[in-house]
Short mmCIF file of C-alpha atoms and ligand atoms in Angstrom, two decimals:
data_model
loop_
_atom_site.label_atom_id
_atom_site.label_comp_id
_atom_site.label_asym_id
_atom_site.label_seq_id
_atom_site.Cartn_x
_atom_site.Cartn_y
_atom_site.Cartn_z
CA MET A 1 101.79 68.68 81.94
CA ASN A 2 104.16 71.65 81.61
CA ILE A 3 103.37 74.53 83.95
CA LEU A 4 104.38 78.19 84.17
CA VAL A 5 104.32 80.28 87.35
CA LEU A 6 104.41 84.07 86.87
CA GLY A 7 106.18 86.17 89.48
CA SER A 8 109.42 86.40 91.43
CA GLY A 9 108.65 86.49 95.15
CA GLY A 10 108.29 84.17 98.09
CA ARG A 11 104.72 83.44 97.03
CA GLU A 12 105.90 82.19 93.65
CA HIS A 13 108.72 80.09 95.13
CA THR A 14 106.06 78.48 97.33
CA PHE A 15 103.80 77.78 94.34
CA ALA A 16 106.76 76.30 92.49
CA TYR A 17 107.70 74.19 95.55
CA LYS A 18 104.20 72.69 95.76
CA ILE A 19 103.78 72.24 92.01
CA ALA A 20 107.18 70.55 91.68
CA GLN A 21 105.99 67.91 94.18
CA SER A 22 103.06 66.92 91.96
CA ASP A 23 103.22 63.84 89.72
CA LEU A 24 101.05 65.81 87.30
CA CYS A 25 103.85 68.29 86.61
CA ASP A 26 106.41 67.43 83.94
CA SER A 27 108.39 70.62 83.32
CA LEU A 28 108.04 73.69 85.51
CA PHE A 29 108.94 77.22 84.38
CA VAL A 30 108.93 80.41 86.44
CA ALA A 31 109.03 83.90 84.90
CA PRO A 32 111.04 85.72 86.02
CA GLY A 33 111.61 83.75 89.26
CA ASN A 34 114.42 84.05 91.81
CA ALA A 35 117.36 82.01 93.11
CA GLY A 36 114.97 79.70 94.97
CA THR A 37 112.81 78.88 91.96
CA ALA A 38 115.99 78.35 89.91
CA SER A 39 116.80 75.34 92.08
CA ILE A 40 113.52 73.53 91.34
CA ALA A 41 112.34 74.96 88.00
CA THR A 42 113.59 76.73 84.89
CA ASN A 43 113.64 80.50 85.30
CA VAL A 44 112.81 82.51 82.19
CA PRO A 45 113.68 86.24 82.15
CA ILE A 46 110.27 87.54 81.06
CA ALA A 47 108.30 90.27 82.84
CA VAL A 48 104.90 89.22 84.23
CA THR A 49 103.11 91.84 82.11
CA ASP A 50 104.89 91.06 78.82
CA PHE A 51 101.95 89.09 77.41
CA SER A 52 103.40 88.54 73.94
CA ALA A 53 106.66 87.12 75.34
CA ILE A 54 104.60 84.91 77.68
CA LYS A 55 102.59 83.67 74.70
CA GLU A 56 105.76 82.76 72.81
CA LEU A 57 107.13 80.88 75.82
CA VAL A 58 103.86 79.02 76.39
CA ILE A 59 103.72 77.84 72.79
CA GLU A 60 107.42 77.00 72.54
CA LYS A 61 107.45 74.97 75.78
CA ASN A 62 103.99 73.41 75.31
CA ILE A 63 102.80 74.85 78.63
CA LYS A 64 99.24 73.86 79.56
CA MET A 65 98.75 75.69 82.85
CA VAL A 66 99.71 79.22 83.92
CA VAL A 67 99.58 80.19 87.59
CA VAL A 68 99.56 83.97 88.01
CA GLY A 69 101.21 85.15 91.25
CA PRO A 70 100.83 88.96 91.43
CA GLU A 71 97.80 91.17 90.71
CA ASP A 72 99.34 93.37 88.03
CA PRO A 73 98.99 91.00 85.06
CA LEU A 74 95.47 90.06 86.23
CA VAL A 75 94.30 93.66 86.42
CA LYS A 76 95.88 94.17 82.97
CA GLY A 77 93.83 91.25 81.62
CA ILE A 78 96.17 88.27 81.17
CA SER A 79 93.33 85.83 81.65
CA ASP A 80 91.26 87.49 78.87
CA PHE A 81 94.40 87.61 76.69
CA PHE A 82 94.65 83.81 76.88
CA LYS A 83 90.93 83.25 76.43
CA SER A 84 90.62 85.39 73.33
CA ASP A 85 93.63 83.87 71.53
CA SER A 86 92.84 80.72 69.53
CA GLU A 87 96.35 79.36 70.17
CA LEU A 88 96.03 79.84 73.95
CA ASN A 89 92.39 79.35 74.88
CA ASP A 90 92.77 75.71 75.95
CA ILE A 91 95.36 76.65 78.57
CA VAL A 92 94.28 76.73 82.19
CA VAL A 93 95.02 80.15 83.68
CA ILE A 94 94.80 80.37 87.47
CA GLY A 95 93.67 83.95 87.93
CA PRO A 96 90.45 85.85 87.21
CA SER A 97 89.38 87.85 84.18
CA LYS A 98 90.09 91.58 83.98
CA GLU A 99 86.55 92.24 85.18
CA GLY A 100 86.98 89.95 88.19
CA ALA A 101 90.37 91.49 88.96
CA GLN A 102 88.60 94.82 89.49
CA LEU A 103 87.73 93.49 92.95
CA GLU A 104 91.34 94.37 93.75
CA GLY A 105 92.00 96.94 91.02
CA SER A 106 89.29 99.35 92.19
CA LYS A 107 88.25 99.88 95.81
CA GLU A 108 85.00 101.49 94.63
CA TYR A 109 84.20 98.49 92.40
CA ALA A 110 84.80 96.19 95.37
CA LYS A 111 82.59 98.27 97.69
CA GLU A 112 79.77 98.34 95.13
CA PHE A 113 80.05 94.56 94.71
CA LEU A 114 79.96 94.04 98.50
CA PHE A 115 76.87 96.20 98.86
CA ARG A 116 75.09 94.60 95.87
CA HIS A 117 75.47 91.22 97.55
CA ASP A 118 74.78 92.29 101.13
CA ILE A 119 78.21 91.25 102.33
CA PRO A 120 79.20 92.86 105.66
CA THR A 121 81.69 95.70 105.18
CA ALA A 122 82.33 99.26 106.37
CA ALA A 123 79.98 102.06 105.25
CA TYR A 124 81.59 104.28 102.60
CA GLN A 125 81.22 106.97 99.98
CA SER A 126 83.53 107.75 97.07
CA PHE A 127 84.69 111.12 95.74
CA THR A 128 86.58 112.68 92.82
CA ALA A 129 88.37 116.02 92.31
CA GLU A 130 85.00 117.54 91.35
CA THR A 131 83.40 116.45 94.62
CA VAL A 132 86.28 117.09 97.03
CA GLU A 133 84.23 119.60 99.05
CA GLU A 134 81.44 117.04 99.49
CA GLY A 135 84.13 114.61 100.61
CA LYS A 136 85.23 116.99 103.34
CA LYS A 137 81.62 117.38 104.48
CA PHE A 138 81.26 113.59 104.56
CA LEU A 139 84.36 113.38 106.77
CA GLU A 140 82.64 115.70 109.24
CA THR A 141 79.78 113.20 109.60
CA LEU A 142 82.24 110.46 110.67
CA SER A 143 84.23 110.14 113.84
CA SER A 144 87.98 109.70 114.16
CA PRO A 145 89.97 107.79 112.93
CA TYR A 146 89.29 108.51 109.26
CA VAL A 147 90.01 105.92 106.55
CA LEU A 148 90.93 107.22 103.06
CA LYS A 149 91.58 104.76 100.25
CA ALA A 150 92.95 105.50 96.79
CA ASP A 151 90.61 103.72 94.40
CA GLY A 152 93.29 102.14 92.21
CA LEU A 153 96.39 99.99 92.72
CA ALA A 154 98.98 101.91 94.74
CA ALA A 155 101.47 99.16 95.63
CA GLY A 156 99.86 98.62 99.04
CA LYS A 157 100.40 102.26 100.05
CA GLY A 158 97.05 103.75 99.04
CA VAL A 159 95.26 103.51 102.40
CA LEU A 160 95.61 106.33 104.95
CA ILE A 161 94.24 106.14 108.48
CA LEU A 162 94.20 109.56 110.13
CA GLN A 163 93.27 110.66 113.63
CA ASP A 164 92.79 114.35 112.96
CA ILE A 165 89.90 115.70 110.85
CA GLU A 166 91.92 118.62 109.45
CA GLU A 167 94.68 116.25 108.41
CA ALA A 168 92.10 113.92 106.86
CA LYS A 169 90.66 116.82 104.82
CA SER A 170 94.05 117.94 103.63
CA GLU A 171 95.08 114.38 102.68
CA LEU A 172 91.81 114.00 100.78
CA GLU A 173 92.70 117.15 98.88
CA ASN A 174 96.23 115.80 98.30
CA MET A 175 94.93 112.55 96.91
CA LEU A 176 92.21 114.00 94.68
CA THR A 177 93.54 117.37 93.59
CA ASN A 178 97.30 116.82 93.81
CA LYS A 179 97.12 113.16 92.73
CA LYS A 180 99.22 111.95 95.65
CA PHE A 181 99.04 108.38 94.32
CA GLY A 182 98.89 109.35 90.63
CA ALA A 183 95.96 107.98 88.65
CA ALA A 184 95.21 105.55 91.51
CA SER A 185 93.86 108.42 93.62
CA GLU A 186 91.72 110.14 91.00
CA LYS A 187 88.93 108.61 93.02
CA VAL A 188 89.00 108.13 96.81
CA VAL A 189 86.85 105.89 98.96
CA ILE A 190 86.20 107.24 102.45
CA GLU A 191 85.25 104.48 104.86
CA GLU A 192 83.88 104.00 108.32
CA PHE A 193 86.72 102.86 110.63
CA LEU A 194 86.36 99.27 111.83
CA ASP A 195 87.88 98.45 115.17
CA GLY A 196 89.00 94.86 115.66
CA ILE A 197 91.61 92.24 114.90
CA GLU A 198 92.47 91.37 111.28
CA LEU A 199 92.72 88.03 109.55
CA SER A 200 92.69 86.76 105.99
CA VAL A 201 90.72 83.99 104.38
CA PHE A 202 91.75 82.41 101.11
CA VAL A 203 89.35 80.83 98.66
CA LEU A 204 90.07 78.96 95.45
CA THR A 205 87.14 79.06 93.04
CA ASP A 206 86.34 77.75 89.57
CA GLY A 207 83.62 80.39 89.20
CA LYS A 208 80.91 78.06 90.45
CA ASN A 209 82.35 75.90 93.22
CA TYR A 210 84.99 76.79 95.77
CA VAL A 211 87.26 75.43 98.47
CA THR A 212 88.17 77.48 101.53
CA LEU A 213 91.90 77.29 102.23
CA PRO A 214 93.49 77.80 105.64
CA THR A 215 93.27 81.25 107.28
CA ALA A 216 96.32 83.39 108.00
CA LYS A 217 97.32 86.55 109.72
CA ASP A 218 100.11 88.68 108.37
CA TYR A 219 102.25 91.33 110.00
CA LYS A 220 102.43 94.34 107.71
CA ARG A 221 104.36 96.93 109.72
CA ILE A 222 108.15 97.03 109.67
CA GLY A 223 108.51 97.57 113.43
CA GLU A 224 107.82 95.37 116.42
CA GLY A 225 104.46 95.88 118.13
CA ASP A 226 102.99 96.77 114.68
CA THR A 227 104.73 100.12 114.45
CA GLY A 228 106.40 102.04 111.63
CA LEU A 229 105.87 101.91 107.89
CA ASN A 230 103.75 99.39 106.03
CA THR A 231 105.63 96.68 104.15
CA GLY A 232 104.55 93.91 101.81
CA GLY A 233 104.44 91.69 104.91
CA MET A 234 106.99 90.67 107.54
CA GLY A 235 105.59 87.26 108.35
CA ALA A 236 102.45 85.18 108.65
CA ILE A 237 100.82 82.63 110.92
CA SER A 238 98.32 79.99 109.77
CA PRO A 239 95.76 79.14 111.04
CA VAL A 240 94.59 82.18 112.98
CA PRO A 241 93.96 80.86 116.51
CA PHE A 242 90.85 82.97 117.17
CA ALA A 243 89.11 81.84 113.97
CA ASN A 244 87.13 79.04 115.61
CA ALA A 245 84.47 76.90 113.92
CA SER A 246 81.55 79.21 114.65
CA PHE A 247 83.41 82.29 113.42
CA MET A 248 84.52 80.39 110.29
CA SER A 249 80.95 79.37 109.59
CA LYS A 250 79.88 83.03 109.75
CA ILE A 251 82.65 83.85 107.28
CA GLU A 252 81.51 81.08 104.99
CA GLU A 253 77.80 81.93 105.08
CA GLN A 254 77.97 85.73 105.18
CA ILE A 255 81.05 86.32 103.03
CA VAL A 256 82.49 83.43 101.01
CA LYS A 257 79.24 82.05 99.58
CA PRO A 258 77.73 85.42 98.65
CA THR A 259 81.05 86.39 97.04
CA VAL A 260 81.31 83.30 94.84
CA ASN A 261 77.58 83.32 94.07
CA GLY A 262 77.71 87.04 93.34
CA LEU A 263 80.51 86.55 90.81
CA ALA A 264 78.56 83.76 89.14
CA LYS A 265 75.29 85.70 89.14
CA GLU A 266 77.00 88.67 87.49
CA ASN A 267 78.65 86.39 84.91
CA ILE A 268 82.10 87.48 86.00
CA ASP A 269 84.61 84.92 84.77
CA TYR A 270 86.61 84.01 87.86
CA LYS A 271 88.94 81.04 88.07
CA GLY A 272 91.49 81.64 90.75
CA PHE A 273 92.16 82.76 94.27
CA ILE A 274 90.12 85.23 96.29
CA PHE A 275 92.03 86.64 99.23
CA ILE A 276 89.54 88.21 101.61
CA GLY A 277 90.92 90.67 104.16
CA LEU A 278 88.65 90.72 107.20
CA ILE A 279 88.31 92.49 110.50
CA LYS A 280 86.63 90.73 113.41
CA VAL A 281 84.39 93.38 114.94
CA GLY A 282 82.93 91.97 118.14
CA ASP A 283 82.05 88.45 117.01
CA ASP A 284 81.34 89.36 113.41
CA PRO A 285 83.53 89.32 110.31
CA LYS A 286 83.55 92.35 108.01
CA VAL A 287 85.35 92.63 104.69
CA ILE A 288 88.05 95.28 104.42
CA GLU A 289 89.39 94.26 101.05
CA TYR A 290 89.48 91.71 98.30
CA ASN A 291 92.66 90.67 96.55
CA VAL A 292 92.46 88.53 93.44
CA ARG A 293 95.58 86.46 94.13
CA MET A 294 97.25 84.80 97.09
CA GLY A 295 98.97 86.96 99.71
CA ASP A 296 102.69 87.23 100.20
CA PRO A 297 103.91 86.09 102.76
CA GLU A 298 100.59 84.37 103.65
CA THR A 299 101.18 81.87 100.82
CA GLU A 300 104.41 80.72 102.47
CA ALA A 301 102.39 79.67 105.55
CA VAL A 302 99.13 78.56 103.88
CA LEU A 303 100.26 76.42 100.92
CA PRO A 304 102.69 74.18 102.84
CA ARG A 305 99.69 73.14 104.99
CA ILE A 306 97.73 71.96 101.94
CA GLN A 307 98.34 68.24 101.52
CA THR A 308 96.13 67.80 98.48
CA ASP A 309 97.99 67.85 95.15
CA LEU A 310 97.93 71.54 94.16
CA VAL A 311 98.07 70.80 90.42
CA GLN A 312 95.07 68.49 90.80
CA LEU A 313 93.20 71.34 92.52
CA PHE A 314 94.14 73.69 89.67
CA LYS A 315 92.97 71.10 87.11
CA HIS A 316 89.61 71.04 88.88
CA VAL A 317 89.52 74.84 88.61
CA GLY A 318 90.12 74.60 84.85
CA GLU A 319 87.39 71.96 84.46
CA GLN A 320 84.94 73.70 86.84
CA SER A 321 84.83 70.56 88.96
CA LEU A 322 86.17 71.85 92.27
CA ASN A 323 83.11 70.29 93.91
CA GLU A 324 84.86 66.94 93.31
CA ALA A 325 88.05 68.04 95.04
CA HIS A 326 88.87 66.78 98.49
CA LEU A 327 90.98 69.22 100.46
CA GLU A 328 93.37 67.78 103.01
CA ILE A 329 95.02 70.18 105.42
CA ASP A 330 97.91 69.64 107.81
CA GLU A 331 96.37 70.46 111.19
CA ARG A 332 99.62 71.85 112.55
CA SER A 333 100.34 75.58 112.56
CA ALA A 334 102.74 77.04 110.04
CA THR A 335 104.64 80.23 110.76
CA THR A 336 106.61 82.29 108.29
CA VAL A 337 109.18 84.88 109.29
CA MET A 338 110.48 87.19 106.56
CA THR A 339 114.03 88.50 106.54
CA VAL A 340 114.43 91.85 104.80
CA SER A 341 117.18 94.17 103.61
CA GLY A 342 118.20 96.92 106.06
CA GLY A 343 116.33 100.13 105.18
CA TYR A 344 113.30 98.38 103.67
CA PRO A 345 110.52 99.48 103.01
CA GLU A 346 112.46 102.65 102.15
CA ALA A 347 115.77 102.66 100.25
CA TYR A 348 117.95 99.56 100.67
CA GLU A 349 120.95 98.00 98.95
CA LYS A 350 120.98 94.87 96.82
CA GLY A 351 123.63 92.36 95.84
CA LYS A 352 124.60 91.26 99.38
CA GLU A 353 125.80 87.67 99.58
CA ILE A 354 123.49 85.38 101.58
CA SER A 355 125.09 82.60 103.60
CA GLY A 356 123.74 79.81 105.77
CA ILE A 357 120.78 78.75 103.61
CA ASP A 358 122.10 75.17 103.38
CA THR A 359 122.50 74.89 107.16
CA ILE A 360 118.77 75.28 107.82
CA SER A 361 116.94 72.16 108.93
CA ASP A 362 113.43 71.51 110.23
CA SER A 363 112.13 74.62 108.41
CA ILE A 364 111.44 75.42 104.77
CA VAL A 365 113.32 78.26 103.10
CA PHE A 366 111.40 80.27 100.52
CA HIS A 367 113.32 82.82 98.52
CA ALA A 368 111.76 86.24 97.86
CA GLY A 369 114.18 88.93 96.60
CA THR A 370 117.19 86.78 95.70
CA LYS A 371 119.18 86.03 92.56
CA ILE A 372 122.25 84.09 91.56
CA GLU A 373 125.31 86.18 90.74
CA GLU A 374 128.64 84.57 89.88
CA GLY A 375 127.45 81.31 91.40
CA LYS A 376 126.43 82.93 94.69
CA VAL A 377 122.97 83.68 96.08
CA VAL A 378 122.67 87.43 96.67
CA THR A 379 119.92 89.78 97.82
CA ASN A 380 117.81 91.30 95.07
CA GLY A 381 114.89 92.98 96.81
CA GLY A 382 113.48 94.36 100.06
CA ARG A 383 112.02 91.09 101.25
CA VAL A 384 114.75 88.48 100.90
CA ILE A 385 114.11 85.07 102.47
CA ALA A 386 111.12 83.60 104.30
CA VAL A 387 111.54 80.78 106.80
CA THR A 388 108.48 78.59 107.41
CA SER A 389 108.17 76.10 110.26
CA PHE A 390 105.50 73.75 111.61
CA ASP A 391 104.33 72.73 115.03
CA ASN A 392 101.07 71.97 116.82
CA ASP A 393 101.71 75.15 118.79
CA PHE A 394 102.37 78.24 116.65
CA ARG A 395 104.70 79.60 119.33
CA ILE A 396 107.00 76.60 118.99
CA ALA A 397 106.81 76.83 115.20
CA LEU A 398 107.91 80.47 115.53
CA GLN A 399 110.82 79.45 117.75
CA LYS A 400 111.97 77.03 115.03
CA SER A 401 111.84 79.77 112.41
CA TYR A 402 113.77 82.15 114.66
CA ALA A 403 116.39 79.52 115.55
CA ASN A 404 116.96 78.87 111.85
CA ILE A 405 117.13 82.55 110.95
CA GLU A 406 120.08 82.78 113.36
CA LYS A 407 121.96 80.59 110.88
CA LEU A 408 121.25 82.94 107.97
CA HIS A 409 123.39 85.93 107.23
CA PHE A 410 123.52 88.88 104.87
CA ASP A 411 124.71 92.42 105.44
CA LYS A 412 122.04 94.52 107.27
CA MET A 413 119.56 91.62 107.55
CA TYR A 414 116.49 92.54 109.59
CA PHE A 415 113.39 90.64 110.75
CA ARG A 416 110.66 91.14 113.33
CA LYS A 417 111.17 89.11 116.49
CA ASP A 418 107.64 89.57 117.85
CA LEU A 419 105.36 87.74 115.42
CA GLY A 420 102.27 86.38 117.13
CA PHE A 421 102.53 88.97 119.91
CA ASP A 422 98.86 89.86 119.48
CA LEU A 423 97.48 86.31 119.47
P1 AMP B 501 93.47 97.61 102.49
O1 AMP B 501 94.52 97.90 101.46
O2 AMP B 501 92.08 97.98 102.09
O3 AMP B 501 93.60 96.22 103.06
O4 AMP B 501 93.86 98.49 103.75
C1 AMP B 501 95.14 98.43 104.33
C2 AMP B 501 95.02 98.34 105.83
O5 AMP B 501 94.29 99.43 106.34
C3 AMP B 501 94.24 97.11 106.30
O6 AMP B 501 95.04 95.99 106.39
C4 AMP B 501 93.71 97.57 107.63
O7 AMP B 501 94.71 97.44 108.61
C5 AMP B 501 93.47 99.03 107.42
N1 AMP B 501 92.06 99.30 107.09
C6 AMP B 501 91.51 99.33 105.86
N2 AMP B 501 90.21 99.64 105.92
C7 AMP B 501 89.92 99.81 107.22
C8 AMP B 501 88.72 100.15 107.92
N3 AMP B 501 87.57 100.40 107.30
N4 AMP B 501 88.79 100.23 109.26
C9 AMP B 501 89.96 100.00 109.91
N5 AMP B 501 91.12 99.70 109.31
C10 AMP B 501 91.10 99.60 107.97
N1 LIG B 502 100.54 90.34 102.58
C1 LIG B 502 99.57 91.16 102.00
C2 LIG B 502 99.39 91.01 100.57
O1 LIG B 502 99.88 90.09 99.93
O2 LIG B 502 98.68 91.82 100.00
#
């Protein structure tokens, strides 16, 4: 079978790496891909939201499975685009319908879904420019810190956590009246603050059955000790050591099952990943967000632990037979450390030559923002290269990643040296 992966980050290199290992894969294409995917697949310079160009490629290359990496094409309806086209509707698309993608595309939609299905989450109310004064009154009923969320997609920047009530009111005004996050903040969800440690759970569902994939914890802030600006993610550790069997069974019973059953009950077409962001409050899991795709860099730590043929799992998704799948997981921990361009997540330079990739051993290198220029691998984004290592002890796995990063070089390379500090 010929397969297409959509996207260009570390997540997509990891998908390509696993898919390329499958006997079920004949030719593998990645659009647009990066220097890492170029070494194991054919990169095609097509944007992930250019549906008509994707259609042409799929037909020309006889592609039978499309794995969608990022949320943007899902929220824009790529899955429905395939389903409603008579030339494409037999192709397996890994990624939910436009309706299902609203779980990530709209915070309010997600909160309403959570409440309809009695899934534990923070109390909330949502407001628009017309109800901004009511929003301020609602803030007064809460205690600090205050959580404000832009309803729509805001490139991971749409959540503000504020200590001061006056600041919270003025940010609410900024979001609603001054459209701080553009159309994404025409509506704002104000939430009860949940105090606890975060983790993420990943589920692959065919809309009826599901498998729960390994947990992971990511490190979102740029600075050590979880300080400074939010990034796409500076590293990940899988599994999360504190997610023991009894906690996982709460997650399964109180969150995963009602989510999958809720989607089915509401006839929401959902064949793909559900990434559930959770906070452990006391001994109980509460949902802070849904994403309708895998996480990046969580994928770089989670997928290498899956020993089952990934393409076979995806085929089961297409055939709604995931109940027949047998998931085998490497029991060891996997740790991913992300190297980034100096300046990221603010302005940074691109085009810096990367050296040392070939000298890395005992770890897996996943490319994120890289490309090939005049035969050399150069930086092409904020997040550049992820290094994933295994060990029974996550601390030793981290040491392996750090030792290998020492062999990598590009101008102004930065990475966090404290991953796992909170575990
Ligand atoms: P989200 O985009 O919804 O995942 O929010 C981004 C980050 O804000 C999360 O990873 C949490 O660290 C934090 N966060 C979101 N909602 C809450 C909440 N209700 N209580 C505490 N922290 C939150
Ligand atoms: N690492 C967080 C995300 O992929 O959204």
